[in-house]
Coordinates of C-alpha atoms in Angstrom, one line a residue:
M1 CA 0.0 0.0 0.0
N2 CA 2.9 2.3 0.6
G3 CA 3.6 2.1 -3.2
V4 CA 0.1 3.3 -3.9
F5 CA 0.6 6.3 -1.6
T6 CA 3.9 7.1 -3.3
W7 CA 2.2 7.0 -6.7
I8 CA -0.4 9.5 -5.4
E9 CA 2.4 11.9 -4.4
T10 CA 4.0 11.7 -7.9
A11 CA 0.9 11.4 -10.0
P12 CA -0.6 14.4 -12.0
A13 CA -2.2 17.1 -10.0
Y14 CA -5.8 16.0 -10.6
V15 CA -5.2 12.4 -9.2
P16 CA -5.1 13.4 -5.5
W17 CA -8.4 15.2 -5.9
L18 CA -10.0 12.1 -7.5
V19 CA -8.5 9.9 -4.8
L20 CA -9.9 12.2 -2.1
A21 CA -13.4 12.3 -3.6
G22 CA -13.4 8.5 -4.0
A23 CA -12.0 7.9 -0.5
L24 CA -14.6 10.2 1.1
L25 CA -17.4 8.4 -0.8
V26 CA -16.2 5.0 0.3
L27 CA -15.8 6.3 3.8
S28 CA -19.4 7.4 3.8
K29 CA -20.6 4.1 2.5
G30 CA -18.5 2.3 5.1
A31 CA -20.0 4.3 7.9
D32 CA -23.5 3.4 6.6
L33 CA -22.6 -0.3 6.7
F34 CA -21.1 0.3 10.2
V35 CA -24.4 1.8 11.4
E36 CA -26.6 -1.0 9.9
S37 CA -24.5 -3.9 11.1
A38 CA -23.9 -2.4 14.6
V39 CA -27.7 -1.9 15.1
A40 CA -28.4 -5.4 13.7
L41 CA -25.8 -6.9 16.1
A42 CA -27.2 -5.0 19.1
R43 CA -30.8 -6.2 18.3
G44 CA -29.7 -9.7 17.7
L45 CA -27.9 -9.7 21.1
K46 CA -31.0 -8.1 22.8
V47 CA -29.3 -4.9 23.6
P48 CA -31.9 -2.2 24.6
R49 CA -32.9 0.2 21.9
L50 CA -31.9 3.2 24.0
I51 CA -28.3 1.9 24.1
I52 CA -28.4 1.5 20.3
G53 CA -29.5 5.1 20.0
I54 CA -27.2 6.6 22.6
V55 CA -24.0 4.7 22.0
L56 CA -23.8 2.5 18.9
V57 CA -25.2 4.9 16.3
S58 CA -23.4 7.8 17.8
F59 CA -20.1 6.0 17.6
A60 CA -20.9 4.7 14.1
T61 CA -21.9 8.1 12.6
T62 CA -18.7 9.7 13.9
S63 CA -16.5 6.8 12.8
P64 CA -15.3 8.7 9.7
E65 CA -14.1 11.7 11.8
L66 CA -12.5 9.5 14.4
S67 CA -10.7 7.2 11.9
V68 CA -9.3 10.2 9.9
S69 CA -8.2 12.2 12.9
L70 CA -6.8 9.2 14.7
F71 CA -4.7 8.1 11.7
S72 CA -3.5 11.7 11.2
A73 CA -2.4 12.0 14.9
I74 CA -0.6 8.7 14.8
Q75 CA 1.2 9.7 11.6
G76 CA 2.3 13.0 13.2
R77 CA -0.1 15.3 11.3
P78 CA -1.8 17.3 14.1
E79 CA -3.2 19.9 11.7
M80 CA -5.2 17.3 9.9
A81 CA -6.3 15.6 13.1
L82 CA -7.6 18.7 15.0
G83 CA -8.7 20.5 11.9
N84 CA -11.0 17.6 10.9
A85 CA -12.5 17.4 14.4
V86 CA -13.2 21.2 14.7
G87 CA -14.2 21.5 11.0
S88 CA -16.7 18.7 11.4
V89 CA -18.4 20.7 14.2
I90 CA -18.7 23.7 11.9
C91 CA -19.9 21.6 9.0
N92 CA -22.5 19.8 11.0
V93 CA -24.1 23.1 11.9
G94 CA -23.4 25.1 8.8
V95 CA -24.4 22.4 6.3
A96 CA -26.3 19.5 8.1
L97 CA -28.4 21.6 10.5
A98 CA -28.8 24.4 8.0
L99 CA -30.1 22.2 5.2
C100 CA -32.4 20.5 7.8
G101 CA -34.1 23.8 8.4
A102 CA -33.9 25.0 4.8
L103 CA -35.5 21.8 3.3
S104 CA -38.0 21.1 6.0
P105 CA -41.6 21.7 4.9
R106 CA -42.3 23.4 8.2
P107 CA -40.3 25.1 11.0
V108 CA -38.3 22.5 12.9
P109 CA -39.3 22.4 16.5
V110 CA -36.6 22.2 19.2
M111 CA -37.1 20.2 22.4
P112 CA -36.3 22.6 25.3
R113 CA -34.5 19.8 27.2
V114 CA -32.3 19.0 24.2
L115 CA -31.3 22.7 23.8
R116 CA -30.8 23.3 27.5
R117 CA -28.8 20.1 28.3
T118 CA -27.2 18.9 25.1
G119 CA -26.7 22.3 23.7
G120 CA -25.4 23.7 27.0
F121 CA -23.0 20.8 27.4
L122 CA -21.8 21.3 23.8
A123 CA -21.2 25.0 24.6
F124 CA -19.2 24.0 27.7
V125 CA -16.9 21.5 26.0
A126 CA -16.4 23.9 23.0
V127 CA -15.2 26.7 25.3
L128 CA -13.2 24.2 27.4
S129 CA -11.3 22.8 24.3
F130 CA -10.3 26.3 23.3
A131 CA -9.2 27.1 26.8
L132 CA -7.0 24.0 26.8
V133 CA -5.0 25.0 23.7
V134 CA -5.0 28.8 23.9
N135 CA -1.9 29.1 26.1
D136 CA 0.6 26.8 24.6
G137 CA -1.1 25.8 21.3
V138 CA -1.0 22.1 22.3
L139 CA -3.8 19.6 23.1
G140 CA -1.9 17.1 25.2
R141 CA -2.6 13.6 26.3
G142 CA -3.9 14.8 29.8
E143 CA -6.1 17.4 28.2
G144 CA -7.4 14.8 25.7
A145 CA -8.2 12.6 28.7
L146 CA -10.1 15.4 30.3
L147 CA -12.2 15.8 27.1
F148 CA -12.8 12.1 27.0
A149 CA -13.9 12.2 30.7
C150 CA -16.4 14.9 29.7
F151 CA -17.6 12.6 26.9
A152 CA -18.2 9.8 29.4
G153 CA -20.2 12.2 31.5
Y154 CA -22.3 13.1 28.5
L155 CA -23.0 9.4 27.8
A156 CA -24.0 8.9 31.5
L157 CA -26.3 11.9 31.4
S158 CA -27.9 10.8 28.1
Y159 CA -28.5 7.3 29.5
R160 CA -30.1 8.8 32.6
E161 CA -32.4 11.0 30.5
H162 CA -33.4 8.0 28.3
K163 CA -34.0 5.9 31.4
R164 CA -36.4 8.5 32.7
G165 CA -38.2 8.6 29.4
E166 CA -37.4 12.2 28.7
F167 CA -36.8 11.3 25.1
S168 CA -39.2 8.8 23.4
E169 CA -38.0 5.4 22.4
Q170 CA -39.3 6.2 19.0
A171 CA -36.8 9.0 18.6
A172 CA -34.0 6.6 19.6
S173 CA -35.2 4.0 17.1
E174 CA -35.5 6.5 14.3
A175 CA -32.1 7.9 15.1
A176 CA -30.8 4.4 14.8
G177 CA -32.4 3.9 11.4
G178 CA -35.1 1.7 12.9
D179 CA -37.6 2.2 10.2
G180 CA -38.8 -1.3 9.7
G181 CA -36.2 -2.2 7.1
A182 CA -34.8 -5.7 6.4
V183 CA -33.6 -7.6 9.4
M184 CA -30.0 -8.8 9.3
G185 CA -29.0 -12.0 11.0
I186 CA -26.2 -12.0 13.6
G187 CA -23.8 -13.9 11.4
R188 CA -24.2 -11.7 8.5
A189 CA -24.2 -8.6 10.7
L190 CA -20.9 -9.6 12.2
G191 CA -19.4 -10.2 8.8
V192 CA -20.6 -6.8 7.5
F193 CA -19.4 -5.1 10.7
M194 CA -15.9 -6.4 10.2
V195 CA -15.9 -5.4 6.5
A196 CA -17.2 -2.0 7.4
I197 CA -14.4 -1.4 9.9
A198 CA -11.8 -2.5 7.3
V199 CA -13.4 -0.2 4.7
V200 CA -13.4 2.8 7.1
I201 CA -9.8 2.2 8.0
V202 CA -8.5 1.9 4.5
A203 CA -10.6 4.8 3.2
S204 CA -9.3 7.0 6.0
R205 CA -5.7 6.3 5.1
F206 CA -6.4 7.3 1.5
T207 CA -8.3 10.4 2.7
V208 CA -5.3 11.6 4.8
A209 CA -2.7 10.7 2.1
S210 CA -4.5 12.5 -0.7
A211 CA -5.4 15.5 1.5
V212 CA -1.8 16.0 2.5
V213 CA -0.7 15.9 -1.2
I214 CA -3.3 18.5 -2.1
A215 CA -2.2 20.8 0.8
V216 CA 1.5 20.5 -0.3
T217 CA 0.6 21.2 -4.0
L218 CA -1.5 24.3 -3.1
R219 CA 1.1 25.3 -0.5
I220 CA -1.6 25.9 2.2
P221 CA -1.7 24.5 5.7
E222 CA -3.0 21.0 6.1
S223 CA -5.5 22.3 8.6
V224 CA -7.2 24.3 5.9
I225 CA -7.8 21.2 3.9
A226 CA -8.9 19.4 7.0
L227 CA -11.3 22.2 8.0
T228 CA -13.0 22.3 4.6
L229 CA -12.7 19.3 2.3
V230 CA -12.0 16.5 4.8
A231 CA -14.4 17.8 7.4
L232 CA -17.2 18.1 4.8
G233 CA -16.5 14.6 3.5
T234 CA -16.4 13.0 6.9
S235 CA -19.6 14.7 7.9
V236 CA -21.6 13.2 5.0
P237 CA -23.5 10.7 7.4
E238 CA -24.8 13.6 9.5
V239 CA -25.6 15.7 6.4
A240 CA -27.4 12.8 4.7
T241 CA -29.4 11.9 7.8
S242 CA -30.5 15.5 8.3
I243 CA -31.7 15.9 4.7
K244 CA -33.6 12.6 4.9
A245 CA -35.2 13.6 8.1
A246 CA -36.1 17.1 6.8
R247 CA -37.7 15.7 3.6
K248 CA -39.8 13.3 5.7
G249 CA -41.0 16.1 8.0
H250 CA -39.0 14.8 11.0
G251 CA -36.3 17.4 11.1
E252 CA -36.7 17.8 14.9
L253 CA -34.9 14.4 15.3
S254 CA -31.8 15.8 13.6
V255 CA -31.3 18.8 16.0
G256 CA -30.4 16.7 19.0
N257 CA -28.4 14.2 16.9
I258 CA -26.3 17.0 15.4
L259 CA -25.6 18.6 18.7
G260 CA -24.7 15.2 20.2
A261 CA -22.4 14.5 17.2
N262 CA -20.6 17.7 17.8
I263 CA -20.0 16.8 21.4
M264 CA -18.5 13.6 20.2
N265 CA -16.3 15.4 17.7
I266 CA -14.8 17.6 20.4
C267 CA -14.6 15.1 23.3
W268 CA -14.2 11.8 21.5
V269 CA -12.5 12.5 18.2
A270 CA -10.2 15.3 19.3
G271 CA -9.8 13.8 22.8
A272 CA -8.9 10.3 21.5
S273 CA -6.5 11.7 18.8
S274 CA -4.6 13.8 21.3
M275 CA -4.3 10.9 23.7
A276 CA -2.7 8.9 20.8
N277 CA -0.4 11.8 20.0
P278 CA -0.3 15.4 21.4
L279 CA -1.7 17.8 18.9
A280 CA 0.4 20.9 18.4
L281 CA -0.7 23.6 15.9
P282 CA 0.6 27.0 14.9
R283 CA -1.3 29.8 16.7
R284 CA -2.4 31.3 13.4
E285 CA -4.5 28.2 12.6
L286 CA -5.7 27.8 16.2
F287 CA -6.9 31.3 16.5
F288 CA -8.9 30.9 13.3
M289 CA -10.5 27.5 13.7
F290 CA -11.6 27.7 17.4
P291 CA -13.1 31.2 17.2
A292 CA -14.8 30.2 14.0
M293 CA -16.3 27.2 15.8
L294 CA -17.4 29.3 18.7
I295 CA -19.0 31.9 16.5
T296 CA -20.9 29.3 14.5
L297 CA -22.2 27.6 17.7
A298 CA -23.2 30.9 19.2
A299 CA -25.2 31.8 16.1
T300 CA -26.8 28.4 16.2
F301 CA -27.8 28.6 19.8
W302 CA -29.2 32.1 19.3
V303 CA -31.3 30.9 16.3
L304 CA -32.6 27.9 18.2
R305 CA -33.5 29.8 21.3
T306 CA -35.2 32.7 19.6
H307 CA -38.4 30.8 18.5
R308 CA -37.7 27.4 19.9
S309 CA -37.6 26.3 16.3
L310 CA -35.5 26.4 13.1
S311 CA -37.2 28.1 10.2
R312 CA -36.3 27.9 6.5
Q313 CA -35.0 31.4 6.6
E314 CA -32.8 30.7 9.7
G315 CA -31.5 27.5 8.0
V316 CA -30.5 29.6 5.0
A317 CA -28.8 32.1 7.3
L318 CA -26.7 29.4 8.9
F319 CA -25.7 28.1 5.5
V320 CA -24.7 31.6 4.4
L321 CA -22.6 31.9 7.6
Y322 CA -20.9 28.6 6.5
L323 CA -20.2 30.1 3.1
V324 CA -18.7 33.2 4.7
Y325 CA -16.5 30.8 6.8
L326 CA -15.3 29.1 3.6
A327 CA -14.7 32.4 1.9
S328 CA -12.5 33.6 4.8
F329 CA -10.0 30.9 3.9
I330 CA -9.2 32.7 0.6
V331 CA -8.4 35.9 2.5
L332 CA -6.5 34.4 5.4
F333 CA -4.9 31.4 3.8
P334 CA -4.5 32.1 0.1
P335 CA -2.8 29.3 -2.0
G336 CA 1.0 29.6 -2.1
T337 CA 1.4 31.3 1.3
S338 CA 2.2 28.2 3.4

């Protein structure tokens, strides 16, 4: 496989772009298989539905972000690792949640408990992650462990809320893709699960390799590619789920899922990556990506709190904010300045 990566580095300029697009597509399909097989295994083993909704699907839908960031950290590419985690948070809001509101036939209602608890917890860990890197520009192993501990606390809180019945079992089932589709046997589910893991791992390696070549060719920081192309690609499961929910008139299910996925991106993806290898970034990139994330989240919370819903106009406004975020790269990180 090393020979293939060497070929990507020496191939014509268009080849890394094709490899990146193909790798992200395969990564998305692998994540879909991961979700389906994980849910089928859980059901076959009589695991409660709420565990499927809280843990398995959450892990599965963020598997692209985790695999890409973890591989990047292990390979000594902290810009790619942290940029993908933070960029996915911004993408989930600016694309997934925005399209959920824009495409929904009616304003998307927001559950007050979801906004207050899940949204409040997301705001806390977002500010905490910035505070951990602002002084020395490094997210170390101990700091990653702290974020991971916050993630464990979030899981415990979610479990308690589901146990109390504060969220319906139907919501957990729909979040898990439990729409009455074909039932997969345990044997087949286990086989698909193993294949899905292999697909995600291999696709992640090609994603990182091609993204690095693109960054070098354009002479821009790897974090820029991670914050844009890679983050958008690894967020495809959340984007696709939100669009599907919006078209079916169930966009309210996506709001909590997206907020929860963002918690996982900060605590689980960034935390696990930094525990594998400390993530040190130049202050220029840090002081762009983290303020951009905080501004995007602040705008989202303001929109959701205003009318306890997400209207089509507000969804469009969030998407425009994401476009402004993308355009800012041209000004701050023009090609050839790395």
